[in-house]
Amino acid sequence: MIRVLLVDDQPLIRSGFRALLDLEDDIEVVAEAADGGEGVELARKHLPDVALVDIQMPTVDGIEATRRIAADPELAGVHVVILTNYSFDEYVFHSLRAGAAGFLVKDVMPEDFLHAVRVAARGEALLAPSITRRLIDRYVSRPVPAGTDAVLRDLTGREREAVVLVAQGLSNDEIADRMVISPLTAKTHVNRAMTKLGARDRAQLVVFAYESGLVAPHGS
């Protein structure tokens, strides 16, 4: 059973999402919150698999709520999905840096919404390739942060290759096919890279890959 927390200051939005989720046999809405601060407290209380968090809320917004969840070791299993009214806005990159697993536009089709919840529950990133390219072009085409080379040196050659493929939006099975290894080995390379880079999930791994220069915005 996938446990979901809804955090949005608009009751109608929460009701709509809950109505969709309640129809699914493998998904349970465990709590609702109208503010980011309340959402963090409910996350600590219920330990959901997925927290659907509105990006713009009064008092404590979605980015700050995401940051608090990501910083709490007891909430390591909570995958935050940011909800936004736009396909891309200035807050998306900051939410990923804060620890979000990805984001969804609120007018998403119901079947895509349900699929996204299940993908997030598995710990996979919710980043469509087209959105990733726009994110990279806007925010990551800048000087590589100091100390990045030293961090990259900690990765093995195969781990670097796996990170590049994650940044291209490939799943573990697709990475396995590309690298001619088993899916389990592909998952191991990805997980070890995440540990070495301090990435909470695959979404942060994507951000690091581009931000570090491991993957170029307009090339491989």
GROMACS .gro file of C-alpha atoms in nm:
model
  220
    1MET     CA    1   0.000   0.000   0.000
    2ILE     CA    2   0.137   0.342  -0.102
    3ARG     CA    3   0.078   0.597   0.173
    4VAL     CA    4   0.024   0.954   0.052
    5LEU     CA    5   0.022   1.291   0.229
    6LEU     CA    6  -0.152   1.585   0.057
    7VAL     CA    7  -0.022   1.936   0.133
    8ASP     CA    8  -0.203   2.222  -0.041
    9ASP     CA    9  -0.370   2.538   0.088
   10GLN     CA   10  -0.661   2.498  -0.156
   11PRO     CA   11  -0.926   2.256  -0.019
   12LEU     CA   12  -1.074   2.199  -0.366
   13ILE     CA   13  -0.737   2.086  -0.504
   14ARG     CA   14  -0.685   1.849  -0.211
   15SER     CA   15  -1.035   1.707  -0.253
   16GLY     CA   16  -0.981   1.646  -0.623
   17PHE     CA   17  -0.653   1.464  -0.572
   18ARG     CA   18  -0.794   1.265  -0.281
   19ALA     CA   19  -1.095   1.156  -0.487
   20LEU     CA   20  -0.861   1.015  -0.752
   21LEU     CA   21  -0.632   0.844  -0.504
   22ASP     CA   22  -0.916   0.690  -0.301
   23LEU     CA   23  -1.030   0.496  -0.607
   24GLU     CA   24  -0.701   0.303  -0.621
   25ASP     CA   25  -0.662  -0.023  -0.431
   26ASP     CA   26  -0.288   0.023  -0.376
   27ILE     CA   27  -0.293   0.388  -0.259
   28GLU     CA   28  -0.407   0.534   0.072
   29VAL     CA   29  -0.426   0.905   0.167
   30VAL     CA   30  -0.309   0.911   0.528
   31ALA     CA   31  -0.339   1.284   0.597
   32GLU     CA   32  -0.401   1.631   0.453
   33ALA     CA   33  -0.245   1.966   0.542
   34ALA     CA   34  -0.315   2.325   0.433
   35ASP     CA   35   0.032   2.458   0.516
   36GLY     CA   36   0.389   2.343   0.471
   37GLY     CA   37   0.467   2.351   0.840
   38GLU     CA   38   0.166   2.135   0.921
   39GLY     CA   39   0.265   1.909   0.635
   40VAL     CA   40   0.608   1.846   0.786
   41GLU     CA   41   0.454   1.760   1.122
   42LEU     CA   42   0.209   1.519   0.960
   43ALA     CA   43   0.494   1.363   0.763
   44ARG     CA   44   0.671   1.292   1.091
   45LYS     CA   45   0.352   1.148   1.239
   46HIS     CA   46   0.240   0.928   0.949
   47LEU     CA   47   0.566   0.857   0.758
   48PRO     CA   48   0.403   0.854   0.412
   49ASP     CA   49   0.575   0.709   0.108
   50VAL     CA   50   0.485   1.014  -0.102
   51ALA     CA   51   0.414   1.373   0.000
   52LEU     CA   52   0.238   1.580  -0.268
   53VAL     CA   53   0.330   1.936  -0.175
   54ASP     CA   54   0.205   2.261  -0.330
   55ILE     CA   55   0.496   2.488  -0.414
   56GLN     CA   56   0.327   2.816  -0.319
   57MET     CA   57   0.157   2.831   0.020
   58PRO     CA   58   0.133   3.098   0.291
   59THR     CA   59   0.355   3.082   0.601
   60VAL     CA   60   0.567   2.780   0.501
   61ASP     CA   61   0.590   2.719   0.126
   62GLY     CA   62   0.659   2.394  -0.055
   63ILE     CA   63   1.033   2.452  -0.093
   64GLU     CA   64   1.086   2.511   0.278
   65ALA     CA   65   0.864   2.214   0.366
   66THR     CA   66   1.067   1.997   0.128
   67ARG     CA   67   1.391   2.121   0.281
   68ARG     CA   68   1.271   2.032   0.632
   69ILE     CA   69   1.160   1.685   0.526
   70ALA     CA   70   1.485   1.617   0.341
   71ALA     CA   71   1.690   1.731   0.643
   72ASP     CA   72   1.517   1.492   0.884
   73PRO     CA   73   1.684   1.146   0.887
   74GLU     CA   74   1.362   0.991   1.017
   75LEU     CA   75   1.185   1.105   0.699
   76ALA     CA   76   1.438   0.955   0.457
   77GLY     CA   77   1.168   0.733   0.310
   78VAL     CA   78   0.934   1.022   0.228
   79HIS     CA   79   0.948   1.118  -0.141
   80VAL     CA   80   0.832   1.475  -0.198
   81VAL     CA   81   0.659   1.561  -0.524
   82ILE     CA   82   0.610   1.934  -0.578
   83LEU     CA   83   0.276   2.050  -0.721
   84THR     CA   84   0.279   2.359  -0.942
   85ASN     CA   85   0.036   2.547  -1.165
   86TYR     CA   86   0.292   2.580  -1.442
   87SER     CA   87   0.494   2.333  -1.650
   88PHE     CA   88   0.808   2.517  -1.545
   89ASP     CA   89   0.872   2.808  -1.312
   90GLU     CA   90   1.161   2.963  -1.122
   91TYR     CA   91   1.095   2.752  -0.813
   92VAL     CA   92   1.135   2.410  -0.972
   93PHE     CA   93   1.515   2.400  -0.963
   94HIS     CA   94   1.518   2.525  -0.603
   95SER     CA   95   1.268   2.257  -0.500
   96LEU     CA   96   1.486   1.986  -0.654
   97ARG     CA   97   1.790   2.125  -0.475
   98ALA     CA   98   1.588   2.120  -0.153
   99GLY     CA   99   1.528   1.748  -0.195
  100ALA     CA  100   1.213   1.702  -0.404
  101ALA     CA  101   1.188   1.384  -0.610
  102GLY     CA  102   1.023   1.578  -0.892
  103PHE     CA  103   0.720   1.786  -0.973
  104LEU     CA  104   0.375   1.765  -1.128
  105VAL     CA  105   0.160   2.025  -1.300
  106LYS     CA  106  -0.180   2.046  -1.132
  107ASP     CA  107  -0.369   2.002  -1.459
  108VAL     CA  108  -0.199   1.666  -1.521
  109MET     CA  109  -0.418   1.391  -1.667
  110PRO     CA  110  -0.557   1.156  -1.397
  111GLU     CA  111  -0.378   0.848  -1.532
  112ASP     CA  112  -0.047   1.038  -1.545
  113PHE     CA  113  -0.102   1.166  -1.192
  114LEU     CA  114  -0.157   0.815  -1.056
  115HIS     CA  115   0.142   0.682  -1.248
  116ALA     CA  116   0.357   0.963  -1.104
  117VAL     CA  117   0.258   0.875  -0.748
  118ARG     CA  118   0.362   0.515  -0.804
  119VAL     CA  119   0.689   0.619  -0.969
  120ALA     CA  120   0.772   0.850  -0.678
  121ALA     CA  121   0.693   0.576  -0.427
  122ARG     CA  122   0.957   0.359  -0.596
  123GLY     CA  123   1.213   0.635  -0.542
  124GLU     CA  124   1.245   0.729  -0.908
  125ALA     CA  125   1.275   1.088  -1.034
  126LEU     CA  126   0.978   1.264  -1.195
  127LEU     CA  127   1.160   1.467  -1.458
  128ALA     CA  128   1.040   1.460  -1.815
  129PRO     CA  129   1.331   1.503  -2.060
  130SER     CA  130   1.180   1.822  -2.210
  131ILE     CA  131   1.142   1.980  -1.867
  132THR     CA  132   1.492   1.870  -1.770
  133ARG     CA  133   1.640   2.042  -2.075
  134ARG     CA  134   1.461   2.367  -1.993
  135LEU     CA  135   1.573   2.346  -1.632
  136ILE     CA  136   1.933   2.288  -1.738
  137ASP     CA  137   1.935   2.568  -1.995
  138ARG     CA  138   1.802   2.819  -1.747
  139TYR     CA  139   1.984   2.736  -1.427
  140VAL     CA  140   2.281   2.512  -1.481
  141SER     CA  141   2.472   2.682  -1.765
  142ARG     CA  142   2.709   2.856  -1.527
  143PRO     CA  143   3.053   2.800  -1.371
  144VAL     CA  144   3.108   2.463  -1.206
  145PRO     CA  145   3.106   2.494  -0.824
  146ALA     CA  146   3.442   2.480  -0.648
  147GLY     CA  147   3.540   2.138  -0.516
  148THR     CA  148   3.334   1.948  -0.771
  149ASP     CA  149   3.637   1.777  -0.926
  150ALA     CA  150   3.733   1.624  -0.594
  151VAL     CA  151   3.381   1.487  -0.547
  152LEU     CA  152   3.371   1.342  -0.898
  153ARG     CA  153   3.703   1.165  -0.838
  154ASP     CA  154   3.529   0.954  -0.573
  155LEU     CA  155   3.313   0.795  -0.842
  156THR     CA  156   3.431   0.491  -1.033
  157GLY     CA  157   3.414   0.499  -1.411
  158ARG     CA  158   3.103   0.282  -1.413
  159GLU     CA  159   2.936   0.496  -1.150
  160ARG     CA  160   3.004   0.807  -1.358
  161GLU     CA  161   2.854   0.635  -1.660
  162ALA     CA  162   2.546   0.542  -1.460
  163VAL     CA  163   2.503   0.901  -1.337
  164VAL     CA  164   2.521   1.032  -1.694
  165LEU     CA  165   2.251   0.787  -1.801
  166VAL     CA  166   2.031   0.880  -1.505
  167ALA     CA  167   2.066   1.244  -1.613
  168GLN     CA  168   1.941   1.142  -1.956
  169GLY     CA  169   1.623   1.011  -1.796
  170LEU     CA  170   1.693   0.638  -1.824
  171SER     CA  171   1.548   0.386  -1.581
  172ASN     CA  172   1.763   0.119  -1.413
  173ASP     CA  173   1.653  -0.137  -1.672
  174GLU     CA  174   1.746   0.099  -1.956
  175ILE     CA  175   2.079   0.178  -1.790
  176ALA     CA  176   2.145  -0.195  -1.761
  177ASP     CA  177   2.079  -0.241  -2.133
  178ARG     CA  178   2.304   0.051  -2.226
  179MET     CA  179   2.589  -0.061  -1.998
  180VAL     CA  180   2.537  -0.434  -2.076
  181ILE     CA  181   2.498  -0.528  -1.712
  182SER     CA  182   2.217  -0.667  -1.498
  183PRO     CA  183   1.945  -0.432  -1.363
  184LEU     CA  184   2.062  -0.513  -1.009
  185THR     CA  185   2.417  -0.405  -1.092
  186ALA     CA  186   2.285  -0.090  -1.256
  187LYS     CA  187   2.086  -0.011  -0.943
  188THR     CA  188   2.397  -0.072  -0.732
  189HIS     CA  189   2.603   0.173  -0.940
  190VAL     CA  190   2.329   0.437  -0.912
  191ASN     CA  191   2.285   0.388  -0.538
  192ARG     CA  192   2.660   0.404  -0.471
  193ALA     CA  193   2.685   0.724  -0.675
  194MET     CA  194   2.398   0.873  -0.477
  195THR     CA  195   2.569   0.784  -0.150
  196LYS     CA  196   2.906   0.929  -0.256
  197LEU     CA  197   2.749   1.249  -0.386
  198GLY     CA  198   2.512   1.290  -0.093
  199ALA     CA  199   2.209   1.283  -0.324
  200ARG     CA  200   1.878   1.209  -0.156
  201ASP     CA  201   1.729   1.059  -0.471
  202ARG     CA  202   1.763   1.035  -0.847
  203ALA     CA  203   1.630   1.386  -0.902
  204GLN     CA  204   1.919   1.534  -0.706
  205LEU     CA  205   2.154   1.307  -0.898
  206VAL     CA  206   2.026   1.463  -1.221
  207VAL     CA  207   2.084   1.814  -1.086
  208PHE     CA  208   2.437   1.726  -0.976
  209ALA     CA  209   2.523   1.566  -1.311
  210TYR     CA  210   2.450   1.886  -1.498
  211GLU     CA  211   2.560   2.132  -1.229
  212SER     CA  212   2.900   1.959  -1.200
  213GLY     CA  213   2.960   1.957  -1.572
  214LEU     CA  214   2.954   1.577  -1.586
  215VAL     CA  215   2.680   1.620  -1.847
  216ALA     CA  216   2.678   1.927  -2.071
  217PRO     CA  217   2.353   2.119  -2.124
  218HIS     CA  218   2.366   2.079  -2.501
  219GLY     CA  219   2.558   1.755  -2.535
  220SER     CA  220   2.643   1.427  -2.376
   0.00000   0.00000   0.00000
